[in-house]
Coordinates of C-alpha atoms in Angstrom, one line a residue:
M1 CA 20.9 -7.8 20.0
A2 CA 23.8 -9.2 17.9
G3 CA 23.1 -12.9 17.9
S4 CA 25.7 -15.6 17.1
H5 CA 25.3 -17.7 14.2
D6 CA 25.8 -21.3 15.2
N7 CA 23.5 -24.1 14.7
V8 CA 22.6 -22.7 11.5
R9 CA 20.5 -24.9 9.2
D10 CA 21.2 -23.4 5.7
T11 CA 23.1 -21.0 3.9
Y12 CA 21.8 -19.3 1.2
D13 CA 23.6 -16.4 -1.2
Y14 CA 20.7 -13.5 0.1
I15 CA 17.8 -14.1 2.4
I16 CA 14.6 -11.8 1.8
V17 CA 12.6 -11.2 4.5
G18 CA 8.9 -10.9 3.6
A19 CA 6.8 -12.3 0.5
G20 CA 5.0 -8.8 0.2
S21 CA 5.2 -7.0 -3.3
A22 CA 8.7 -6.3 -3.0
G23 CA 9.8 -9.3 -1.9
C24 CA 8.5 -11.0 -4.7
V25 CA 10.3 -9.2 -7.0
L26 CA 13.4 -9.6 -5.9
A27 CA 12.7 -13.3 -5.4
N28 CA 12.2 -13.0 -9.2
R29 CA 15.1 -11.0 -10.3
L30 CA 17.5 -12.2 -7.6
S31 CA 17.3 -15.8 -8.5
E32 CA 17.5 -15.5 -12.3
D33 CA 20.9 -15.9 -11.8
P34 CA 21.4 -19.8 -11.8
G35 CA 24.6 -19.2 -9.4
C36 CA 23.0 -17.6 -6.2
R37 CA 20.9 -19.5 -3.8
V38 CA 17.8 -17.1 -2.9
L39 CA 15.6 -17.9 0.7
L40 CA 12.4 -16.2 0.6
L41 CA 10.5 -16.0 4.0
E42 CA 7.3 -14.8 4.7
A43 CA 5.2 -15.1 7.9
G44 CA 1.6 -15.9 6.6
G45 CA 0.8 -18.5 4.1
R46 CA 0.2 -19.5 0.4
D47 CA -2.7 -16.6 -1.8
W48 CA -5.2 -19.8 -1.9
H49 CA -7.7 -18.3 -1.3
P50 CA -9.9 -18.1 -4.7
F51 CA -11.1 -14.1 -3.0
I52 CA -7.8 -13.4 -3.7
H53 CA -8.2 -13.9 -7.3
M54 CA -11.5 -13.0 -8.2
P55 CA -11.0 -9.1 -7.7
A56 CA -14.5 -8.1 -5.8
G57 CA -13.7 -11.2 -3.4
L58 CA -11.4 -8.4 -1.7
A59 CA -14.5 -6.8 0.0
K60 CA -14.6 -10.5 2.1
I61 CA -11.3 -10.9 2.5
A62 CA -10.5 -7.3 3.9
G63 CA -11.1 -8.7 7.6
N64 CA -9.8 -12.4 7.0
R65 CA -7.0 -12.6 10.0
R66 CA -5.6 -15.3 8.9
I67 CA -4.4 -13.2 5.5
N68 CA -4.1 -9.7 7.1
W69 CA -1.9 -8.2 10.1
D70 CA -4.9 -6.5 11.1
Y71 CA -3.1 -3.5 12.8
N72 CA -4.8 -0.7 14.7
T73 CA -3.3 2.5 15.5
V74 CA -2.8 3.6 19.1
P75 CA -6.4 6.2 19.8
E76 CA -5.2 9.2 17.1
P77 CA -6.0 12.8 19.6
Q78 CA -7.4 14.5 16.3
L79 CA -9.6 12.3 15.4
G80 CA -11.4 12.0 18.8
N81 CA -8.9 9.3 20.1
R82 CA -10.6 6.8 17.8
V83 CA -8.2 3.7 17.2
I84 CA -7.6 3.2 13.2
W85 CA -7.6 -0.2 11.6
W86 CA -4.9 -0.8 9.4
P87 CA -5.3 -3.9 7.1
R88 CA -2.1 -5.3 5.9
G89 CA -1.1 -8.3 3.6
K90 CA -0.1 -11.1 5.5
V91 CA 0.1 -14.3 2.6
L92 CA 1.9 -14.2 -0.1
G93 CA 2.2 -11.2 -2.4
G94 CA 1.8 -9.1 0.9
S95 CA -0.6 -6.5 0.5
S96 CA -0.8 -6.5 -3.0
S97 CA -3.2 -9.1 -2.4
I98 CA -5.4 -7.7 -0.8
N99 CA -5.5 -4.4 -2.6
A100 CA -7.8 -2.3 -4.7
M101 CA -5.3 -3.3 -7.6
C102 CA -5.2 0.5 -9.2
Y103 CA -2.3 1.4 -10.7
I104 CA -1.1 4.4 -10.1
R105 CA 2.9 5.9 -10.3
G106 CA 2.4 9.2 -9.1
V107 CA 4.0 12.1 -11.1
A108 CA 7.6 13.1 -11.8
E109 CA 7.9 15.6 -9.2
D110 CA 7.6 12.9 -6.5
Y111 CA 10.8 11.5 -7.4
D112 CA 12.6 14.6 -8.7
R113 CA 11.5 15.9 -4.6
W114 CA 13.0 12.8 -3.6
A115 CA 16.3 13.2 -5.0
A116 CA 16.7 16.7 -3.9
Q117 CA 15.9 15.2 -0.6
G118 CA 19.2 13.2 -0.7
A119 CA 17.9 10.2 -2.1
D120 CA 20.2 10.2 -5.2
D121 CA 19.2 8.5 -8.7
W122 CA 15.8 8.6 -7.9
D123 CA 14.5 11.3 -9.6
W124 CA 12.0 10.5 -12.1
A125 CA 14.9 9.9 -15.0
H126 CA 16.1 7.2 -12.9
V127 CA 13.1 5.5 -11.9
L128 CA 10.8 5.7 -14.9
P129 CA 12.9 2.7 -16.4
Y130 CA 11.9 0.2 -13.7
F131 CA 8.1 1.6 -13.9
R132 CA 8.1 0.1 -17.5
R133 CA 10.7 -2.5 -16.5
A134 CA 7.3 -3.8 -14.3
E135 CA 4.4 -2.5 -16.1
G136 CA 3.0 -5.2 -18.8
N137 CA 0.0 -3.2 -20.5
T138 CA -2.5 -4.3 -22.5
R139 CA -2.7 -1.0 -23.9
G140 CA 0.9 -1.6 -25.4
S141 CA 4.1 0.2 -25.4
D142 CA 5.2 3.9 -25.7
A143 CA 7.5 6.7 -24.3
L144 CA 6.1 6.0 -20.7
H145 CA 4.6 2.9 -20.4
A146 CA 5.6 -0.7 -21.5
G147 CA 3.5 -3.9 -22.3
D148 CA 5.9 -6.7 -21.9
G149 CA 6.3 -6.7 -18.1
P150 CA 5.7 -9.1 -15.7
L151 CA 3.2 -6.9 -13.4
T152 CA -0.5 -7.2 -15.9
V153 CA -2.3 -3.5 -15.9
S154 CA -5.3 -3.8 -17.9
D155 CA -8.3 -1.9 -18.2
L156 CA -11.7 -2.6 -16.2
R157 CA -13.6 -5.7 -18.0
N158 CA -16.9 -4.9 -15.9
V159 CA -17.9 -0.8 -15.0
N160 CA -20.9 -0.2 -12.6
P161 CA -23.2 2.2 -14.3
L162 CA -22.9 4.2 -11.3
S163 CA -19.3 4.7 -12.0
Q164 CA -20.0 6.4 -15.3
V165 CA -22.1 8.8 -13.6
F166 CA -19.4 9.5 -11.2
I167 CA -16.9 10.4 -14.1
E168 CA -19.9 12.4 -15.3
A169 CA -20.7 14.5 -12.3
A170 CA -17.0 15.3 -11.6
Q171 CA -16.7 16.7 -14.9
Q172 CA -19.5 18.9 -14.3
A173 CA -18.3 20.0 -11.6
G174 CA -15.6 21.3 -14.0
L175 CA -12.9 18.6 -13.8
P176 CA -11.6 17.2 -17.3
R177 CA -12.0 13.7 -18.7
N178 CA -8.7 11.8 -17.9
D179 CA -8.5 8.1 -19.7
D180 CA -4.7 7.6 -18.1
F181 CA -3.6 8.8 -14.8
N182 CA -0.1 7.4 -15.5
G183 CA 0.4 9.4 -18.7
A184 CA 1.5 12.8 -19.9
S185 CA -0.7 14.4 -16.9
Q186 CA -2.6 13.2 -14.3
L187 CA -5.6 15.4 -13.1
G188 CA -8.7 14.6 -14.0
V189 CA -11.2 12.3 -13.4
G190 CA -11.9 8.6 -15.5
L191 CA -12.1 4.9 -14.7
Y192 CA -8.6 3.3 -13.0
Q193 CA -6.3 1.0 -14.9
V194 CA -5.5 -2.0 -12.1
T195 CA -3.6 -5.2 -11.7
Q196 CA -5.1 -7.2 -13.4
R197 CA -4.4 -10.3 -15.5
D198 CA -7.4 -11.8 -18.0
G199 CA -10.1 -11.0 -15.3
A200 CA -7.8 -11.5 -12.1
R201 CA -6.1 -10.0 -9.6
C202 CA -2.2 -9.9 -11.0
S203 CA -0.3 -9.5 -7.2
A204 CA 3.1 -9.4 -6.9
A205 CA 3.1 -13.5 -6.4
V206 CA 1.0 -14.1 -9.5
A207 CA 3.2 -12.0 -11.6
Y208 CA 6.9 -12.2 -9.9
L209 CA 6.6 -15.3 -7.8
D210 CA 4.6 -18.2 -9.8
P211 CA 7.0 -18.1 -12.7
A212 CA 10.2 -18.4 -10.5
R213 CA 9.2 -21.0 -8.2
P214 CA 10.3 -23.6 -10.2
R215 CA 13.7 -22.9 -10.2
P216 CA 16.5 -24.9 -8.1
N217 CA 17.4 -22.2 -6.6
L218 CA 14.7 -19.9 -5.2
T219 CA 13.3 -21.7 -1.6
V220 CA 10.1 -20.5 -0.3
R221 CA 8.8 -20.7 2.8
T222 CA 5.6 -19.9 4.2
G223 CA 4.6 -19.4 8.0
A224 CA 8.1 -18.1 8.7
M225 CA 8.5 -15.4 11.5
V226 CA 11.3 -13.9 11.7
E227 CA 12.4 -12.4 15.1
R228 CA 15.6 -11.2 14.6
L229 CA 18.8 -10.6 12.5
L230 CA 22.5 -12.4 13.3
F231 CA 25.2 -10.4 13.0
D232 CA 28.7 -11.0 13.3
R233 CA 30.0 -7.7 14.6
Q234 CA 29.0 -5.4 12.2
R235 CA 27.9 -7.0 9.4
A236 CA 24.2 -9.1 9.1
V237 CA 24.9 -12.6 8.5
G238 CA 21.3 -14.3 8.4
V239 CA 18.3 -14.4 10.8
A240 CA 16.6 -16.3 13.4
G241 CA 12.6 -17.2 13.7
S242 CA 10.2 -19.9 14.1
Q243 CA 8.1 -21.8 11.8
R244 CA 5.2 -23.3 12.7
G245 CA 6.7 -23.5 16.4
T246 CA 10.0 -25.0 15.1
A247 CA 12.6 -22.5 15.5
F248 CA 15.1 -22.1 12.6
R249 CA 18.3 -20.1 12.0
H250 CA 19.5 -19.4 8.5
R251 CA 22.8 -17.6 7.4
A252 CA 23.5 -15.7 4.2
A253 CA 26.2 -15.4 2.3
R254 CA 26.0 -12.3 0.6
E255 CA 22.8 -10.1 2.1
V256 CA 19.8 -9.9 4.3
I257 CA 17.0 -8.0 2.4
L258 CA 14.0 -6.8 4.6
S259 CA 11.1 -6.4 2.3
G260 CA 8.1 -6.3 5.2
G261 CA 6.9 -3.0 4.5
A262 CA 6.2 0.1 6.8
I263 CA 5.6 -1.9 10.0
N264 CA 7.4 -4.9 9.8
S265 CA 10.7 -3.2 8.8
P266 CA 11.7 -1.2 12.0
Q267 CA 10.0 -3.6 13.7
L268 CA 12.5 -6.2 12.8
L269 CA 15.1 -3.6 12.9
M270 CA 14.6 -2.3 16.7
L271 CA 13.9 -5.9 17.8
S272 CA 18.0 -6.6 16.5
G273 CA 19.3 -3.6 17.6
I274 CA 19.0 -1.2 15.1
G275 CA 17.0 1.6 16.0
P276 CA 16.5 5.1 18.5
E277 CA 18.6 4.0 21.3
A278 CA 16.3 4.6 24.4
E279 CA 13.8 3.1 22.7
L280 CA 16.1 -0.4 22.7
R281 CA 17.0 0.3 26.4
R282 CA 13.6 0.5 27.0
H283 CA 13.2 -3.1 26.2
G284 CA 16.8 -4.4 26.9
I285 CA 17.5 -5.0 23.9
D286 CA 21.2 -4.4 23.2
T287 CA 22.3 -1.9 20.5
V288 CA 24.0 -2.9 17.4
V289 CA 23.6 0.5 15.7
A290 CA 21.9 3.7 17.1
S291 CA 19.7 5.4 14.4
S292 CA 17.2 7.6 15.5
G293 CA 15.1 7.7 12.2
V294 CA 14.0 3.6 12.8
G295 CA 10.5 4.2 12.8
A296 CA 10.3 7.6 12.7
N297 CA 9.0 9.7 9.6
L298 CA 5.7 7.5 9.1
Q299 CA 3.7 9.1 6.4
D300 CA -0.1 7.7 5.6
H301 CA -2.9 9.2 3.2
L302 CA -5.8 10.3 5.5
D303 CA -9.0 9.8 3.6
V304 CA -12.9 10.6 4.4
C305 CA -15.5 8.7 2.7
T306 CA -19.1 10.0 2.2
L307 CA -21.5 8.1 1.7
Q308 CA -25.3 8.5 -0.2
H309 CA -28.0 6.2 -0.4
E310 CA -29.0 5.2 -4.2
T311 CA -32.6 4.2 -5.6
R312 CA -32.2 2.6 -8.7
R313 CA -30.9 -0.6 -7.0
T314 CA -27.8 -0.2 -9.1
S315 CA -25.3 -0.7 -6.7
Y316 CA -23.0 -4.1 -5.5
D317 CA -24.5 -3.5 -2.3
R318 CA -27.1 -6.7 -3.0
A319 CA -24.0 -8.6 -4.6
N320 CA -23.9 -12.6 -3.1
E321 CA -20.2 -13.0 -2.3
L322 CA -20.6 -17.0 -3.3
R323 CA -22.9 -15.9 -6.3
L324 CA -20.3 -13.6 -7.9
A325 CA -17.8 -16.3 -7.4
F326 CA -20.1 -18.5 -9.0
D327 CA -20.8 -16.5 -12.0
Y328 CA -17.5 -15.0 -12.1
F329 CA -15.3 -18.6 -12.1
L330 CA -18.8 -20.2 -14.7
R331 CA -18.3 -17.3 -17.1
G332 CA -14.6 -17.5 -17.7
R333 CA -13.6 -14.6 -15.8
R334 CA -16.1 -11.8 -16.3
G335 CA -19.1 -9.9 -14.5
P336 CA -18.9 -7.8 -11.6
G337 CA -17.0 -10.2 -10.5
T338 CA -14.1 -8.9 -11.8
S339 CA -14.5 -5.2 -10.4
N340 CA -12.4 -3.5 -7.8
I341 CA -15.0 -1.9 -6.6
A342 CA -13.1 1.5 -6.6
E343 CA -13.6 1.6 -10.1
G344 CA -13.8 5.4 -10.4
G345 CA -11.1 8.0 -9.5
A346 CA -9.9 11.3 -9.7
F347 CA -7.2 13.5 -9.3
L348 CA -7.3 17.3 -8.2
R349 CA -5.8 20.4 -7.0
S350 CA -7.8 22.2 -4.4
P351 CA -7.7 25.5 -3.6
L352 CA -4.7 24.7 -0.9
A353 CA -2.5 23.1 -3.5
E354 CA 0.9 24.4 -3.3
D355 CA 2.8 23.1 -6.6
G356 CA 1.8 21.6 -9.6
R357 CA 1.0 18.4 -8.7
A358 CA -2.7 17.1 -7.6
D359 CA -3.3 17.0 -3.5
I360 CA -6.6 15.2 -3.3
Q361 CA -7.1 11.7 -5.0
L362 CA -10.7 10.5 -5.0
H363 CA -11.7 6.6 -5.3
F364 CA -15.5 6.3 -5.9
I365 CA -17.4 3.2 -5.1
P366 CA -20.7 2.3 -6.3
A367 CA -21.5 0.5 -2.7
M368 CA -22.1 1.3 0.6
I369 CA -18.3 1.5 2.3
D370 CA -18.1 2.2 6.0
D371 CA -15.4 1.1 7.9
H372 CA -13.6 -0.1 5.4
G373 CA -16.6 -2.6 4.4
R374 CA -16.8 -4.0 8.0
N375 CA -19.8 -2.3 8.8
R376 CA -22.4 -3.7 6.4
L377 CA -25.3 -0.8 5.9
P378 CA -29.0 -1.8 4.9
G379 CA -29.9 -1.0 1.1
D380 CA -28.1 0.6 -1.8
G381 CA -25.8 3.3 -1.9
Y382 CA -22.3 4.6 -3.0
T383 CA -19.3 6.0 -1.5
M384 CA -17.0 8.7 -2.4
H385 CA -13.2 8.2 -0.7
A386 CA -11.2 11.6 -0.9
C387 CA -7.4 11.9 0.5
N388 CA -5.2 14.6 1.2
L389 CA -2.0 13.0 -1.2
H390 CA 0.7 15.4 0.4
P391 CA 0.5 15.4 4.4
R392 CA 2.4 16.9 6.6
S393 CA 1.8 15.2 9.7
R394 CA 4.3 12.2 10.8
G395 CA 3.5 9.4 13.3
R396 CA 6.5 6.8 14.4
I397 CA 6.4 3.0 14.8
S398 CA 7.6 1.7 17.9
L399 CA 7.9 -1.3 20.1
V400 CA 6.1 -2.7 23.0
S401 CA 8.0 -5.2 23.6
A402 CA 11.1 -7.5 22.6
H403 CA 8.9 -9.9 21.3
A404 CA 8.3 -10.5 17.4
G405 CA 5.3 -11.2 18.4
D406 CA 4.1 -8.5 20.0
K407 CA 2.7 -6.0 17.5
P408 CA 4.1 -2.9 17.5
R409 CA 2.5 0.7 18.4
I410 CA 1.5 2.5 15.6
Q411 CA 1.2 6.4 16.3
A412 CA 0.0 7.4 13.2
N413 CA -0.2 11.1 14.6
Y414 CA -2.6 12.2 11.9
L415 CA -3.7 15.9 11.8
S416 CA -1.0 16.9 13.7
D417 CA 0.9 19.3 11.5
P418 CA 1.4 22.4 13.6
E419 CA 0.2 24.9 10.6
G420 CA -2.8 23.0 10.6
R421 CA -3.1 22.5 6.9
D422 CA -3.9 18.7 6.9
L423 CA -7.0 19.4 8.6
K424 CA -8.0 22.4 6.2
V425 CA -6.8 20.1 3.1
M426 CA -9.0 17.1 4.6
V427 CA -12.4 20.0 4.5
E428 CA -11.4 20.5 1.0
C429 CA -11.8 16.7 0.8
A430 CA -15.2 16.5 1.9
R431 CA -16.5 19.7 0.4
I432 CA -15.0 18.7 -3.1
S433 CA -17.0 15.4 -2.4
L434 CA -20.1 16.5 -1.6
D435 CA -20.2 19.0 -4.4
I436 CA -19.5 16.1 -7.4
L437 CA -22.4 13.6 -5.4
G438 CA -24.4 16.9 -5.8
Q439 CA -23.9 17.5 -9.4
K440 CA -27.2 16.8 -12.0
A441 CA -25.5 13.7 -13.1
F442 CA -26.6 12.4 -9.6
D443 CA -30.6 13.4 -9.6
D444 CA -32.2 10.0 -10.7
Y445 CA -30.0 7.9 -8.3
R446 CA -29.5 10.3 -5.2
G447 CA -31.4 9.0 -2.0
A448 CA -30.8 10.1 1.1
P449 CA -27.6 11.2 3.0
I450 CA -25.6 8.6 5.3
F451 CA -22.3 10.2 6.2
P452 CA -22.7 13.2 6.4
A453 CA -26.5 13.0 7.8
R454 CA -27.3 15.8 6.4
M455 CA -25.5 18.7 4.7
P456 CA -22.7 20.7 6.6
R457 CA -24.1 24.1 7.0
N458 CA -20.3 25.7 7.4
D459 CA -16.4 24.5 8.1
A460 CA -16.9 23.7 11.9
E461 CA -19.3 21.0 10.9
L462 CA -17.2 19.2 8.3
V463 CA -14.1 19.7 10.7
E464 CA -16.4 17.7 12.5
F465 CA -17.4 15.5 10.5
V466 CA -13.4 14.6 9.2
R467 CA -12.2 14.0 12.6
A468 CA -15.3 11.5 13.0
K469 CA -14.8 9.4 10.2
A470 CA -11.7 10.2 8.8
E471 CA -9.7 7.0 8.4
T472 CA -6.8 5.5 6.2
V473 CA -6.8 4.8 2.5
Y474 CA -3.7 2.1 3.4
H475 CA -0.4 3.8 2.6
P476 CA 2.1 3.9 4.9
I477 CA 5.3 4.5 4.0
G478 CA 9.0 6.3 5.0
T479 CA 9.8 4.8 8.1
C480 CA 12.9 3.6 7.2
R481 CA 14.1 6.9 4.8
M482 CA 16.4 6.4 2.6
G483 CA 18.8 9.5 2.0
S484 CA 22.3 10.9 2.8
D485 CA 21.7 12.4 6.2
D486 CA 23.0 11.3 9.3
A487 CA 18.8 10.7 10.2
A488 CA 18.5 8.6 7.0
V489 CA 18.1 4.7 7.7
V490 CA 19.2 3.3 4.7
D491 CA 21.1 5.1 2.0
P492 CA 20.4 5.7 -1.9
Q493 CA 21.6 2.4 -2.5
L494 CA 19.0 0.9 0.4
C495 CA 21.8 -0.3 2.4
V496 CA 21.5 0.2 6.2
R497 CA 23.6 2.5 7.5
G498 CA 25.9 1.5 10.4
V499 CA 26.2 -1.8 9.2
E500 CA 27.2 -4.6 6.1
G501 CA 24.9 -6.8 4.0
L502 CA 22.0 -5.7 4.9
R503 CA 19.1 -3.7 2.9
V504 CA 15.4 -2.5 3.3
V505 CA 13.9 -2.4 0.2
D506 CA 10.0 -2.1 0.7
A507 CA 7.7 1.2 1.2
S508 CA 9.6 2.0 4.4
V509 CA 12.4 4.1 2.3
M510 CA 10.2 6.5 0.7
P511 CA 10.9 9.8 1.7
T512 CA 7.7 11.3 0.9
L513 CA 4.4 10.1 -0.2
P514 CA 3.7 10.0 -3.9
T515 CA 0.9 11.1 -5.5
G516 CA -1.0 8.5 -5.4
N517 CA -1.2 4.4 -4.4
T518 CA 1.7 3.1 -3.2
N519 CA 2.0 -0.6 -4.6
A520 CA 3.4 0.4 -8.2
P521 CA 6.6 2.5 -6.8
T522 CA 6.9 -0.4 -4.4
I523 CA 7.4 -3.0 -7.1
M524 CA 9.6 -0.2 -9.0
I525 CA 11.9 0.2 -5.7
A526 CA 12.0 -3.1 -5.8
E527 CA 13.2 -3.3 -9.8
R528 CA 15.7 -0.9 -9.1
A529 CA 16.7 -2.4 -5.9
A530 CA 17.4 -5.9 -8.0
D531 CA 20.2 -4.2 -10.0
L532 CA 21.9 -2.5 -7.0
I533 CA 22.0 -5.7 -5.2
G534 CA 23.1 -7.2 -8.3
R535 CA 26.0 -4.7 -8.7

């Protein structure tokens, strides 16, 4: 769908589509050059909601459709044909404005594997400087960390006693204590460091966009839905869309950069004529570039939650969000309102681990979280999240129609790998969770089980539990994979293959999932992209 570029309202050097984690970084870095005019377009609104900035407010905003794309998968065959909810941030800061703020980079082998798979110069030696460029760790600097970057990383100000019980129980189960999951070794149990500044969420919008907003060469437009890219032959020259009911076209003199994430970036490419030919033809879209990899290679961390009642009323379940907010702001951003809720965590190698990396990650929550917190359960309790870090199953993003306002089709294909390894790892996730929650440290707190309702007697019952309760832990990646082969969507410079003047910079370019949460790696990608673009 090669669009003309007449009636263009304004011309900019760079147009960035999406003000999520990557887009905010790029807006800051590219506008550092006063000679460059930068336009940042965001379909969502401003990050004004106070519960965005109060860390514990994440429980309240997760289902807010004004700041959430509110996606769902198609029925997943291996999960009892359940439709899985995929929340994604639709607001300045993107998902960094609604996530649990855990700061995890992954491990060196993740990035060395990217390079070995054709993502040249994305090995650990090349990416570590960009992690450090971004990081402002309150613990200070060393060989692996930096203390002066824009993204503030800090220790939790408030830790629920149950999180400390979890750490003790995990040690009783054989895991070593680890006070830095981004240090020399990731393995072990401890408290997460979080992207918070002085007790408030430090989203990508806070870290990168807010300092850049006063620059006269940066324009930020919210409520601006980009519907297609504009091309002059094989060069991207602008974007077309609508902002609060008014159509717009903007021209890019240098580049258009897609930073919509693993769902929106492949959708916009396909709507604009870049994607699998059969898919484009089915929706009457003219082909600009036939690219079979657009929308393919979808990966996500599947997660299963084990829930237990708690007898001492120590959990956060009885916390009233309004009272939390009043106390939080009155006390100068202290107290339970500063909690990221997912306070404790662990990385471990199950008996199925195939290399030295962890294959299971735990998030411990001193509250009952069922169905992403949308199902509020009575009483007090705690939740153990456990996910498969290196799934083999692959899904796809595809179009439902040629209209940008129609949500794309998300087929995660969880547990679909032919060898069945993903299901076996998820069974280990459930088994290890039950083992830790059964340790002596929890004896004085443990009430009746919730999910599973009773201790499974065999692997078949664990499989049944996984199929009935597993859900996303919010880490979709890979749908605009970078590489050097013909099926790669972008090259190692993140340029879309087959056209000029167009890049993708977000989690969709990751070839495979890193060992852990994906926000810090996404910010790293954008930091490095800014240098690649500036060359």
